[in-house]
Coordinates of C-alpha atoms and ligand atoms in Angstrom, one line a residue:
M107 CA -1.2 30.0 -11.7
T108 CA 0.5 31.6 -8.7
N109 CA 3.4 29.9 -6.9
D110 CA 2.2 31.4 -3.6
L111 CA -0.4 29.1 -2.1
D112 CA -2.4 28.2 0.9
A113 CA -1.6 24.5 0.5
I114 CA 0.5 22.2 -1.7
V115 CA -0.3 18.6 -1.9
I116 CA 2.4 16.3 -3.2
G117 CA 1.0 13.4 -5.2
A118 CA -2.2 12.8 -7.3
G119 CA -3.2 9.3 -6.3
F120 CA -6.3 8.4 -4.2
A121 CA -5.0 10.6 -1.4
G122 CA -3.9 13.7 -3.3
L123 CA -7.1 13.9 -5.3
Y124 CA -9.4 13.8 -2.3
Q125 CA -7.2 16.2 -0.3
L126 CA -7.3 18.6 -3.1
L127 CA -11.1 18.4 -3.3
C128 CA -11.4 18.9 0.5
L129 CA -9.2 21.9 0.7
R130 CA -10.0 23.7 -2.6
D131 CA -13.7 23.0 -3.0
R132 CA -14.8 22.8 0.6
L133 CA -12.5 25.3 2.3
G134 CA -11.9 27.6 -0.6
L135 CA -8.1 27.5 -0.3
S136 CA -5.6 28.1 -3.1
V137 CA -4.2 24.6 -3.6
Q138 CA -1.7 23.2 -6.1
V139 CA -1.0 19.5 -6.4
L140 CA 2.5 18.5 -7.7
E141 CA 2.7 15.1 -9.3
A142 CA 5.7 13.3 -10.7
G143 CA 3.6 11.2 -13.2
E144 CA 2.0 12.4 -16.4
G145 CA -1.4 11.6 -15.1
V146 CA -3.4 10.9 -11.9
G147 CA -3.3 7.5 -10.2
G148 CA -0.3 7.4 -7.9
T149 CA 0.5 3.7 -7.2
W150 CA -1.8 2.6 -10.0
Y151 CA -0.1 5.0 -12.4
W152 CA 3.3 3.3 -11.9
N153 CA 2.3 -0.3 -11.2
R154 CA 1.2 -1.5 -14.7
Y155 CA 2.8 -4.9 -14.5
P156 CA 1.0 -7.9 -15.9
G157 CA -1.8 -9.1 -13.6
A158 CA -1.8 -5.8 -11.5
R159 CA -5.1 -5.9 -9.7
C160 CA -6.3 -4.7 -6.3
D161 CA -6.7 -7.1 -3.5
S162 CA -9.6 -5.2 -1.9
E163 CA -12.9 -5.9 -3.5
S164 CA -14.1 -3.2 -5.9
H165 CA -17.2 -2.1 -4.0
G166 CA -14.9 -1.3 -1.1
Y167 CA -11.9 0.0 -3.0
C168 CA -13.4 3.4 -3.9
Y169 CA -14.2 6.8 -2.4
S170 CA -17.3 7.0 -0.2
F171 CA -17.5 10.8 0.1
S172 CA -20.0 11.2 -2.8
E173 CA -23.2 9.2 -3.0
E174 CA -23.6 10.4 -6.6
L175 CA -20.2 9.1 -7.5
Q176 CA -20.9 5.8 -5.9
Q177 CA -24.2 5.4 -7.6
E178 CA -22.9 6.3 -11.1
W179 CA -19.7 4.3 -11.2
E180 CA -19.9 0.7 -12.1
W181 CA -17.1 -1.8 -11.5
S182 CA -16.9 -4.7 -13.8
E183 CA -15.1 -7.3 -11.7
R184 CA -15.0 -8.5 -8.1
Y185 CA -11.4 -7.0 -7.8
P186 CA -10.6 -4.0 -10.0
G187 CA -7.7 -4.4 -12.4
Q188 CA -5.1 -1.6 -12.8
P189 CA -6.6 -0.2 -16.0
E190 CA -10.1 0.0 -14.5
I191 CA -8.8 1.8 -11.4
M192 CA -7.0 4.3 -13.6
R193 CA -10.3 4.8 -15.5
Y194 CA -12.1 5.3 -12.1
L195 CA -9.5 7.9 -10.8
N196 CA -9.6 9.8 -14.1
H197 CA -13.4 9.8 -13.9
V198 CA -13.2 11.2 -10.4
A199 CA -10.6 13.8 -11.4
D200 CA -12.8 14.9 -14.4
K201 CA -16.1 14.9 -12.5
F202 CA -14.8 17.2 -9.8
D203 CA -12.6 19.2 -12.2
L204 CA -9.5 18.4 -10.2
K205 CA -6.9 18.3 -13.0
R206 CA -6.8 22.1 -13.4
S207 CA -5.1 22.2 -10.0
I208 CA -2.6 19.5 -10.7
R209 CA 0.8 20.1 -12.2
F210 CA 1.9 16.8 -13.8
D211 CA 5.4 15.7 -14.7
T212 CA 6.6 17.7 -11.7
R213 CA 8.6 15.9 -9.1
V214 CA 9.1 17.5 -5.7
V215 CA 12.8 17.2 -4.8
G216 CA 12.9 19.3 -1.6
A217 CA 10.9 21.4 0.8
R218 CA 12.2 23.8 3.4
Y219 CA 10.3 25.5 6.3
D220 CA 11.0 29.1 7.0
E221 CA 10.2 30.0 10.5
A222 CA 10.1 33.8 10.1
S223 CA 7.5 33.7 7.4
N224 CA 5.9 30.5 8.6
R225 CA 6.0 29.3 5.0
W226 CA 7.2 26.1 3.2
H227 CA 9.4 26.6 0.2
V228 CA 8.9 23.6 -2.2
R229 CA 11.4 22.8 -5.0
T230 CA 10.7 20.8 -8.1
D231 CA 13.1 18.8 -10.3
A232 CA 12.7 21.6 -13.0
G233 CA 14.1 24.1 -10.5
E234 CA 10.8 25.8 -9.9
E235 CA 9.9 27.0 -6.4
F236 CA 6.5 27.3 -4.8
N237 CA 5.7 28.6 -1.4
T238 CA 2.8 27.6 0.8
K239 CA 1.5 27.7 4.3
F240 CA 0.4 24.1 4.5
L241 CA 2.3 21.2 3.0
I242 CA 0.6 17.8 2.7
T243 CA 2.4 14.7 1.5
A244 CA 0.1 12.3 -0.4
V245 CA 3.1 10.3 -1.7
G246 CA 1.8 6.8 -1.1
C247 CA 3.4 4.1 1.0
L248 CA 4.7 1.9 -1.8
S249 CA 6.0 4.3 -4.4
T250 CA 9.8 4.0 -4.1
A251 CA 10.9 1.0 -6.0
N252 CA 13.4 -1.3 -4.3
V253 CA 15.8 -2.7 -7.0
P254 CA 18.3 -4.8 -5.0
K255 CA 21.9 -4.0 -5.7
I256 CA 23.1 -7.2 -7.5
S257 CA 26.4 -6.9 -9.2
G258 CA 26.4 -7.2 -13.0
L259 CA 23.0 -5.7 -13.7
D260 CA 24.6 -2.9 -15.8
D261 CA 26.1 -5.5 -18.1
F262 CA 22.9 -7.5 -18.5
G263 CA 22.4 -8.0 -22.3
G264 CA 18.6 -8.2 -22.1
D265 CA 15.9 -5.9 -20.7
W266 CA 15.0 -5.6 -17.1
Y267 CA 12.1 -4.0 -15.4
H268 CA 10.9 -3.3 -11.8
T269 CA 7.1 -3.9 -11.5
G270 CA 6.6 -0.5 -9.8
Q271 CA 8.1 1.3 -12.8
W272 CA 6.5 -0.6 -15.6
P273 CA 6.6 0.7 -19.2
H274 CA 3.3 2.2 -20.4
E275 CA 3.6 0.4 -23.7
G276 CA 3.8 -3.0 -21.9
V277 CA 6.4 -5.7 -22.3
D278 CA 6.1 -8.6 -24.9
F279 CA 7.2 -11.8 -23.3
T280 CA 6.4 -13.9 -26.3
G281 CA 9.1 -16.5 -27.0
K282 CA 11.4 -15.0 -24.3
R283 CA 13.2 -16.6 -21.4
V284 CA 12.1 -14.6 -18.3
G285 CA 13.5 -14.5 -14.8
I286 CA 11.4 -13.0 -12.1
I287 CA 12.8 -12.2 -8.6
G288 CA 10.3 -11.9 -5.8
T289 CA 7.2 -13.8 -4.6
G290 CA 5.3 -11.1 -2.7
S291 CA 1.9 -9.9 -3.6
T292 CA 3.2 -8.4 -6.9
G293 CA 5.2 -11.5 -8.0
I294 CA 2.3 -13.7 -7.1
Q295 CA 0.0 -11.7 -9.4
A296 CA 2.5 -11.3 -12.3
I297 CA 3.9 -14.9 -12.4
P298 CA 0.7 -16.7 -13.7
V299 CA 0.2 -14.0 -16.4
I300 CA 3.9 -13.9 -17.6
A301 CA 3.9 -17.7 -17.7
Q302 CA 1.2 -17.6 -20.3
T303 CA 3.3 -16.1 -23.0
A304 CA 7.0 -16.5 -22.0
A305 CA 8.9 -19.4 -23.6
H306 CA 10.2 -20.1 -20.1
L307 CA 9.7 -18.5 -16.7
T308 CA 12.2 -19.0 -13.9
V309 CA 11.0 -17.8 -10.5
F310 CA 13.6 -16.9 -8.0
Q311 CA 12.1 -17.4 -4.5
R312 CA 13.8 -16.3 -1.4
T313 CA 11.0 -16.5 1.1
A314 CA 8.0 -18.8 0.4
N315 CA 4.6 -17.1 0.8
Y316 CA 1.1 -18.0 1.6
S317 CA -1.6 -17.1 -0.9
V318 CA -5.3 -17.6 -1.1
P319 CA -7.3 -17.7 -4.3
A320 CA -8.9 -14.4 -5.1
Q321 CA -11.8 -16.1 -7.0
N322 CA -12.0 -13.1 -9.2
A323 CA -14.9 -13.0 -11.6
P324 CA -17.1 -10.4 -13.5
L325 CA -19.7 -8.9 -11.2
T326 CA -23.2 -10.1 -12.0
P327 CA -26.0 -7.5 -12.5
E328 CA -27.5 -8.7 -9.2
A329 CA -24.2 -8.1 -7.3
K330 CA -23.8 -4.6 -8.9
R331 CA -27.4 -3.7 -7.8
Y332 CA -26.8 -5.1 -4.3
F333 CA -23.7 -3.0 -3.8
K334 CA -25.4 0.2 -4.9
D335 CA -28.6 -0.5 -2.9
N336 CA -26.6 -1.3 0.3
M337 CA -23.8 1.3 0.0
A338 CA -24.7 3.1 3.2
E339 CA -24.6 -0.2 5.2
L340 CA -21.3 -1.3 3.6
R341 CA -19.8 2.1 4.4
R342 CA -20.9 1.7 8.0
V343 CA -19.2 -1.7 8.1
M344 CA -16.0 -0.3 6.6
H345 CA -15.9 2.5 9.0
S346 CA -16.5 0.4 12.1
N347 CA -13.9 -2.4 11.8
A348 CA -10.2 -2.7 12.1
N349 CA -9.2 -3.1 8.5
G350 CA -11.6 -0.9 6.6
Q351 CA -12.9 -3.8 4.5
P352 CA -16.6 -4.3 3.7
F353 CA -16.7 -7.4 5.9
M354 CA -16.4 -8.1 9.6
V355 CA -13.9 -10.4 11.3
S356 CA -15.6 -13.4 12.7
E357 CA -16.0 -13.5 16.5
R358 CA -15.3 -17.3 16.5
M359 CA -11.9 -18.4 18.0
A360 CA -10.0 -21.0 15.9
L361 CA -8.8 -23.1 18.9
A362 CA -12.2 -23.1 20.5
T363 CA -13.8 -24.5 17.3
P364 CA -13.8 -28.3 16.9
A365 CA -11.2 -29.4 14.4
E366 CA -13.7 -30.7 11.8
E367 CA -15.8 -27.6 11.9
R368 CA -12.7 -25.4 11.7
M369 CA -11.6 -27.2 8.6
A370 CA -15.0 -26.8 7.0
L371 CA -14.9 -23.1 7.7
Y372 CA -11.4 -22.8 6.2
E373 CA -12.6 -24.7 3.2
A374 CA -15.6 -22.4 2.7
A375 CA -13.3 -19.4 3.1
W376 CA -10.9 -20.8 0.5
E377 CA -13.8 -21.3 -1.9
K378 CA -15.1 -17.8 -1.3
G379 CA -11.5 -16.5 -1.7
G380 CA -9.8 -13.2 -1.0
L381 CA -8.5 -11.3 2.0
E382 CA -11.6 -12.4 3.9
F383 CA -9.9 -15.7 4.5
R384 CA -8.0 -14.0 7.4
A385 CA -11.3 -13.0 8.9
T386 CA -12.4 -16.6 9.4
F387 CA -11.4 -16.5 13.1
Q388 CA -10.9 -13.7 15.6
D389 CA -7.6 -15.0 17.0
L390 CA -5.6 -15.6 13.8
L391 CA -3.4 -12.6 14.2
V392 CA -2.8 -12.7 18.0
D393 CA -2.4 -16.4 18.9
R394 CA 0.4 -18.4 17.2
A395 CA -1.4 -21.7 17.9
A396 CA -4.6 -20.4 16.3
N397 CA -2.6 -19.0 13.4
D398 CA -0.9 -22.4 12.9
T399 CA -4.3 -23.9 12.1
A400 CA -4.7 -21.5 9.1
S401 CA -1.0 -21.8 8.1
D402 CA -1.2 -25.6 8.1
F403 CA -4.4 -25.5 6.0
I404 CA -2.8 -23.3 3.3
R405 CA 0.4 -25.4 3.3
T406 CA -1.7 -28.5 2.7
K407 CA -3.6 -26.8 -0.1
I408 CA -0.2 -25.9 -1.8
Q409 CA 1.0 -29.4 -1.5
T410 CA -2.3 -30.7 -3.0
I411 CA -2.2 -28.2 -5.9
V412 CA 1.4 -28.4 -6.9
K413 CA 2.2 -31.8 -8.6
D414 CA 6.0 -31.9 -8.4
P415 CA 6.8 -32.8 -4.7
E416 CA 10.1 -30.9 -4.6
T417 CA 8.5 -27.7 -5.9
A418 CA 5.5 -28.2 -3.6
A419 CA 7.9 -28.6 -0.6
L420 CA 9.7 -25.4 -1.6
L421 CA 6.5 -23.4 -2.0
S422 CA 5.1 -24.6 1.3
D423 CA 8.2 -24.2 3.4
I424 CA 7.0 -20.9 4.8
D425 CA 8.8 -19.4 7.8
H426 CA 6.3 -16.8 9.2
P427 CA 2.7 -16.9 10.6
Y428 CA 0.0 -16.5 8.0
A429 CA -0.9 -12.8 7.4
A430 CA 2.1 -11.6 9.5
K431 CA 3.4 -10.3 6.2
R432 CA 0.8 -8.7 3.9
P433 CA -1.2 -11.8 2.7
P434 CA -1.4 -12.1 -1.1
I435 CA -4.4 -13.4 -3.0
D436 CA -4.0 -14.9 -6.4
T437 CA -5.4 -16.2 -9.6
H438 CA -3.9 -19.6 -10.4
Y439 CA -0.5 -18.9 -8.7
F440 CA 0.3 -22.3 -7.3
E441 CA -1.3 -24.0 -10.4
T442 CA 1.2 -22.1 -12.6
Y443 CA 4.1 -24.3 -11.2
N444 CA 2.4 -27.3 -12.9
R445 CA 3.3 -25.8 -16.3
D446 CA 6.2 -27.2 -18.2
N447 CA 7.6 -23.7 -18.9
V448 CA 7.9 -22.7 -15.3
T449 CA 10.8 -23.5 -12.9
L450 CA 11.2 -22.5 -9.3
V451 CA 14.6 -21.7 -7.9
N452 CA 15.4 -21.6 -4.2
V453 CA 17.5 -18.5 -3.6
K454 CA 17.4 -18.9 0.1
A455 CA 19.5 -22.0 -0.1
A456 CA 21.7 -20.6 -2.9
P457 CA 21.4 -16.8 -3.1
I458 CA 21.7 -14.8 -6.3
E459 CA 25.4 -13.9 -6.6
R460 CA 25.3 -11.8 -9.8
I461 CA 23.6 -10.9 -13.0
T462 CA 25.6 -12.1 -16.0
P463 CA 25.2 -10.7 -19.5
T464 CA 22.9 -13.6 -20.3
G465 CA 21.1 -14.4 -17.1
I466 CA 21.0 -14.8 -13.3
A467 CA 23.7 -16.7 -11.5
T468 CA 23.4 -18.3 -8.0
R469 CA 25.9 -20.5 -6.2
N470 CA 24.3 -23.4 -8.0
G471 CA 24.8 -22.2 -11.5
E472 CA 23.5 -19.8 -14.1
Y473 CA 19.8 -19.5 -15.3
P474 CA 19.5 -17.9 -18.8
A475 CA 17.2 -15.0 -19.2
D476 CA 16.3 -12.5 -22.0
I477 CA 14.2 -10.4 -19.6
I478 CA 14.5 -9.9 -15.8
V479 CA 11.5 -8.8 -13.8
F480 CA 12.2 -7.4 -10.3
A481 CA 9.1 -7.9 -8.2
T482 CA 11.2 -7.0 -5.3
G483 CA 9.0 -4.5 -3.6
F484 CA 9.5 -1.0 -2.2
D485 CA 11.3 1.1 0.3
A486 CA 8.0 1.3 2.0
M487 CA 6.3 4.1 3.9
T488 CA 9.4 6.2 4.7
G489 CA 11.1 5.8 1.3
P490 CA 8.7 8.2 -0.6
M491 CA 9.2 10.9 2.2
L492 CA 12.9 10.5 2.5
R493 CA 13.8 10.7 -1.2
M494 CA 12.7 14.4 -1.0
D495 CA 15.0 16.7 0.9
I496 CA 12.5 17.9 3.6
R497 CA 13.9 20.3 6.1
G498 CA 11.9 21.7 9.1
R499 CA 12.7 24.3 11.7
D500 CA 16.4 25.4 11.7
G501 CA 17.1 23.5 8.5
V502 CA 17.0 20.1 10.3
S503 CA 16.4 17.4 7.7
L504 CA 13.7 14.7 8.0
A505 CA 16.4 12.1 7.1
D506 CA 18.3 13.1 10.3
T507 CA 15.1 13.3 12.4
W508 CA 14.1 9.8 11.3
Q509 CA 17.6 8.3 11.3
A510 CA 16.6 5.7 13.9
G511 CA 13.2 5.2 12.3
P512 CA 10.0 7.2 11.7
R513 CA 8.7 9.2 14.7
N514 CA 5.6 11.3 14.6
Y515 CA 2.2 12.0 16.2
L516 CA -0.7 10.0 15.0
G517 CA 1.2 9.4 11.7
L518 CA -0.1 12.9 10.8
Q519 CA 2.5 15.4 12.0
I520 CA 6.2 15.5 12.9
E521 CA 7.7 17.5 15.7
G522 CA 10.0 20.2 14.2
F523 CA 8.0 20.3 10.9
P524 CA 5.2 22.7 11.5
N525 CA 2.2 22.8 9.1
L526 CA 3.4 19.6 7.4
F527 CA 0.8 16.8 7.3
T528 CA 1.5 13.3 6.1
I529 CA -1.3 11.2 4.6
T530 CA -1.2 7.5 5.5
G531 CA 2.4 7.7 6.6
P532 CA 4.1 5.5 9.2
G533 CA 2.4 5.6 12.6
S534 CA -1.1 5.4 11.0
P535 CA -3.1 2.3 10.0
S536 CA -2.5 3.0 6.3
V537 CA -1.3 -0.3 4.7
L538 CA -3.0 -2.4 7.3
C539 CA -6.3 -0.9 6.2
N540 CA -8.2 -0.7 3.0
M541 CA -6.4 2.3 1.6
P542 CA -9.3 4.5 0.4
V543 CA -10.9 4.2 3.9
A544 CA -7.6 5.2 5.6
I545 CA -7.1 8.0 3.1
E546 CA -10.5 9.6 3.4
Q547 CA -10.2 9.7 7.2
H548 CA -6.8 11.4 7.0
A549 CA -7.8 13.9 4.3
E550 CA -10.9 14.8 6.3
W551 CA -9.0 15.1 9.5
I552 CA -6.4 17.4 7.9
S553 CA -9.0 19.7 6.3
G554 CA -11.0 19.8 9.5
C555 CA -7.8 20.8 11.3
I556 CA -7.0 23.6 8.8
A557 CA -10.7 24.8 8.9
H558 CA -10.4 25.0 12.7
M559 CA -7.2 27.0 12.5
R560 CA -8.7 29.5 10.1
E561 CA -11.8 29.9 12.3
Q562 CA -9.6 30.5 15.4
G563 CA -7.1 32.7 13.6
L564 CA -4.3 30.2 14.2
E565 CA -1.3 30.1 11.9
R566 CA 0.8 27.1 13.0
I567 CA 0.3 23.6 14.2
E568 CA 3.0 21.2 15.3
A569 CA 3.2 17.9 17.1
M570 CA 4.5 18.2 20.7
P571 CA 7.4 16.0 21.8
D572 CA 5.6 14.2 24.7
A573 CA 2.6 13.4 22.5
S574 CA 4.9 12.0 19.8
D575 CA 6.7 9.8 22.3
A576 CA 3.5 8.5 23.8
W577 CA 2.1 7.8 20.3
M578 CA 5.2 5.9 19.3
E579 CA 4.8 3.8 22.4
Q580 CA 1.2 3.1 21.3
V581 CA 2.3 2.1 17.8
N582 CA 4.8 -0.3 19.3
A583 CA 2.4 -1.7 21.8
A584 CA -0.2 -2.2 19.1
A585 CA 2.2 -4.1 16.9
N586 CA 3.5 -6.2 19.8
A587 CA 0.0 -7.3 20.7
T588 CA -0.2 -9.1 17.4
L589 CA 1.9 -11.7 15.5
L590 CA 2.9 -9.1 12.9
P591 CA 6.4 -8.4 14.1
Q592 CA 7.1 -12.2 13.9
A593 CA 7.6 -11.9 10.2
T594 CA 11.0 -10.5 10.9
H595 CA 11.9 -9.8 7.2
S596 CA 8.7 -8.0 6.3
W597 CA 8.5 -4.5 4.7
Y598 CA 6.2 -3.5 7.6
L599 CA 9.4 -3.5 9.6
G600 CA 11.6 -2.0 7.0
A601 CA 13.6 -5.3 6.9
N602 CA 13.5 -5.6 3.1
V603 CA 15.8 -2.7 2.6
P604 CA 19.4 -3.2 3.7
G605 CA 20.5 -0.7 6.4
K606 CA 16.9 0.6 7.0
P607 CA 16.1 0.9 10.8
R608 CA 13.8 -2.0 11.9
I609 CA 10.7 -0.3 13.3
F610 CA 7.2 -1.7 12.9
M611 CA 5.9 1.3 10.9
P612 CA 2.1 1.1 10.6
Y613 CA -0.3 1.5 13.5
A614 CA -1.8 -2.0 14.1
G615 CA -4.5 -1.0 16.6
G616 CA -7.1 -1.0 13.9
M617 CA -8.7 1.7 11.8
A618 CA -11.9 2.0 14.0
R619 CA -9.8 2.6 17.1
Y620 CA -7.5 5.0 15.3
R621 CA -10.5 7.0 14.0
Q622 CA -11.8 7.3 17.5
I623 CA -8.4 8.4 18.9
C624 CA -8.2 11.1 16.2
A625 CA -11.7 12.3 17.0
E626 CA -11.1 12.4 20.7
I627 CA -7.9 14.5 20.2
V628 CA -10.0 17.0 18.2
A629 CA -12.7 17.1 20.9
N630 CA -9.9 17.8 23.4
N631 CA -8.9 20.9 21.5
Y632 CA -6.2 19.2 19.5
E633 CA -4.5 17.7 22.5
G634 CA -0.8 16.9 21.8
F635 CA -0.5 19.6 19.1
A636 CA 0.9 23.1 19.7
L637 CA -1.4 25.5 17.9
T638 CA -0.2 29.1 17.8
G639 CA -1.5 32.4 16.3
Ligands
NAP810 P1 7.2 -7.4 -1.2 O1 6.1 -7.9 -0.5 O2 8.2 -6.6 -0.5 O3 7.9 -8.7 -1.9 C1 9.2 -8.6 -2.5 C2 9.7 -9.9 -2.9 O4 11.0 -9.8 -3.5 C3 9.9 -10.9 -1.7 O5 9.5 -12.2 -2.1 C4 11.3 -10.7 -1.4 O6 11.9 -11.8 -0.7 C5 11.9 -10.6 -2.8 N1 13.2 -10.0 -2.8 C6 13.5 -8.7 -2.5 N2 14.9 -8.6 -2.7 C7 15.4 -9.8 -3.1 C8 16.7 -10.2 -3.4 N3 17.7 -9.4 -3.3 N4 16.8 -11.5 -3.8 C9 15.8 -12.3 -3.8 N5 14.5 -12.0 -3.5 C10 14.3 -10.7 -3.2 O7 6.9 -6.5 -2.5 P2 5.6 -6.6 -3.5 O8 5.3 -8.0 -3.8 O9 5.8 -5.6 -4.5 O10 4.4 -6.1 -2.5 C11 4.6 -5.0 -1.7 C12 3.2 -4.6 -1.2 O11 2.5 -3.9 -2.3 C13 2.3 -5.7 -0.8 O12 2.6 -6.2 0.4 C14 1.0 -5.0 -0.9 O13 0.7 -4.3 0.3 C15 1.1 -4.1 -2.1 N6 0.6 -4.7 -3.3 C16 -0.8 -4.8 -3.4 C17 -1.3 -5.4 -4.4 C18 -2.8 -5.4 -4.5 O14 -3.6 -4.9 -3.8 N7 -3.2 -6.1 -5.5 C19 -0.6 -6.0 -5.4 C20 0.8 -5.9 -5.3 C21 1.4 -5.3 -4.2 P3 11.9 -11.8 0.9 O15 10.5 -12.0 1.3 O16 12.8 -12.9 1.2 O17 12.4 -10.4 1.3

């Protein structure tokens, strides 16, 4: 293997694997993928916590670039579980012979651009150096674990785990008193599963959350056949809507629908389950009064399911519009609070003060625990980029460039960092879209751009300042046209990490619109980028 390459891709998850295939097999470039884990999988390699399962339905949560792959792979359930996604990604890597171009167990710690040679010098944790013309980050949006700094953790006498760094051998909760902090999508998946074996589970809830039943089930032979036979149409739907999912958002307006009919539609959507609930009406994410109808429906459901009135009140006391934070879906989440071995603790009223050697202490007292699970999320979107020491022209660091928040052009390129591309970074639809759909569009755009440069004899591409400013205005305007910024403590805004700048990070204008913008920019000869020979 040579350390002198045409392209280096950082990360071997969904994004890195496909980017490798595009550049190595379609363009014939010399490419090396550097991956911190010991296998492919990215997010799914690390997030092995109990109940880990994708919220997008399996027939949409996969690559669409190969008809053969789509026809041969068979998902077993409506939503793929973490082990099945790992099997899928390993199958893809083996089928396309990708692993020979991936260096595992290799964490990139820094990258420096050298203007004179127009090369990136990439350093690994083992002290090895690679150099490359193009550097592509495929580091994921949710790969930097956020373990809150709570005093006393070092002296905790039991074991503790963050869900995003889960041990490969699993954790045995049998007979243990478990404390779990966090009720985001992850906590909501893990809580019902941990409760089944733990002696006692104490859930520390700071912000109550909506959740809709996933209604997960094994796929019937008829469903499997249907998805295979209709793949082309499903792909067309996923590529033509805002969220990259294999369903369209209804054109009905919540407030224009008579109350009785509206309730019946919500009831049907609840029974069907999944993220499609938020597609029940067109105006749920843009009109607070419309959103209230969905929020009220879910609150009432919670109060009906949870038998203890005090617990039900705590779980349904939700302070943000439905789906303004990433909406979780679940399997028996609210029902779990009816178990005798589960207790809910309100840490908004009485915050966690410290971890003691034997448990978790709030202002109201100590809760004993043998195991603590941090389902406390991630330093999202910028965290995975900023934990590497990336330096562009004149040695300027990305950390300084993004001090006031991420700034880039199309979420693809950063001024001052030539030939560096970011897959599904801030400023792109990424986490607001079904990820494989967003990833495929980015990887194809990047490889199309590199192919164009090679054809034209161009050596360097860089986002221009005016184009970056205008794009950031578009990102802000798109967010402000929705209710998303109203969830003021969401990770979309960086608000979950103390000291992080509060900027709405993903592009909320929709995947279809974004795809069109990217295509128009190419048609206009890469408008907004400086391309030089
Ligand atoms: P999250 O949505 O950021 O939730 C973190 C939880 O931890 C929140 O309830 C938060 O409370 C709480 N928390 C954080 N620090 C705390 C502290 N110091 N004290 C008390 N509570 C604290 O993280 P996540 O659940 O891991 O989900 C992150 C994202 O990953 C999701 O939004 C989703 O995009 C993705 N995900 C996807 C799937 C899937 O597809 N199946 C599954 C899991 C996750 P506050 O709300 O008060 O900050």
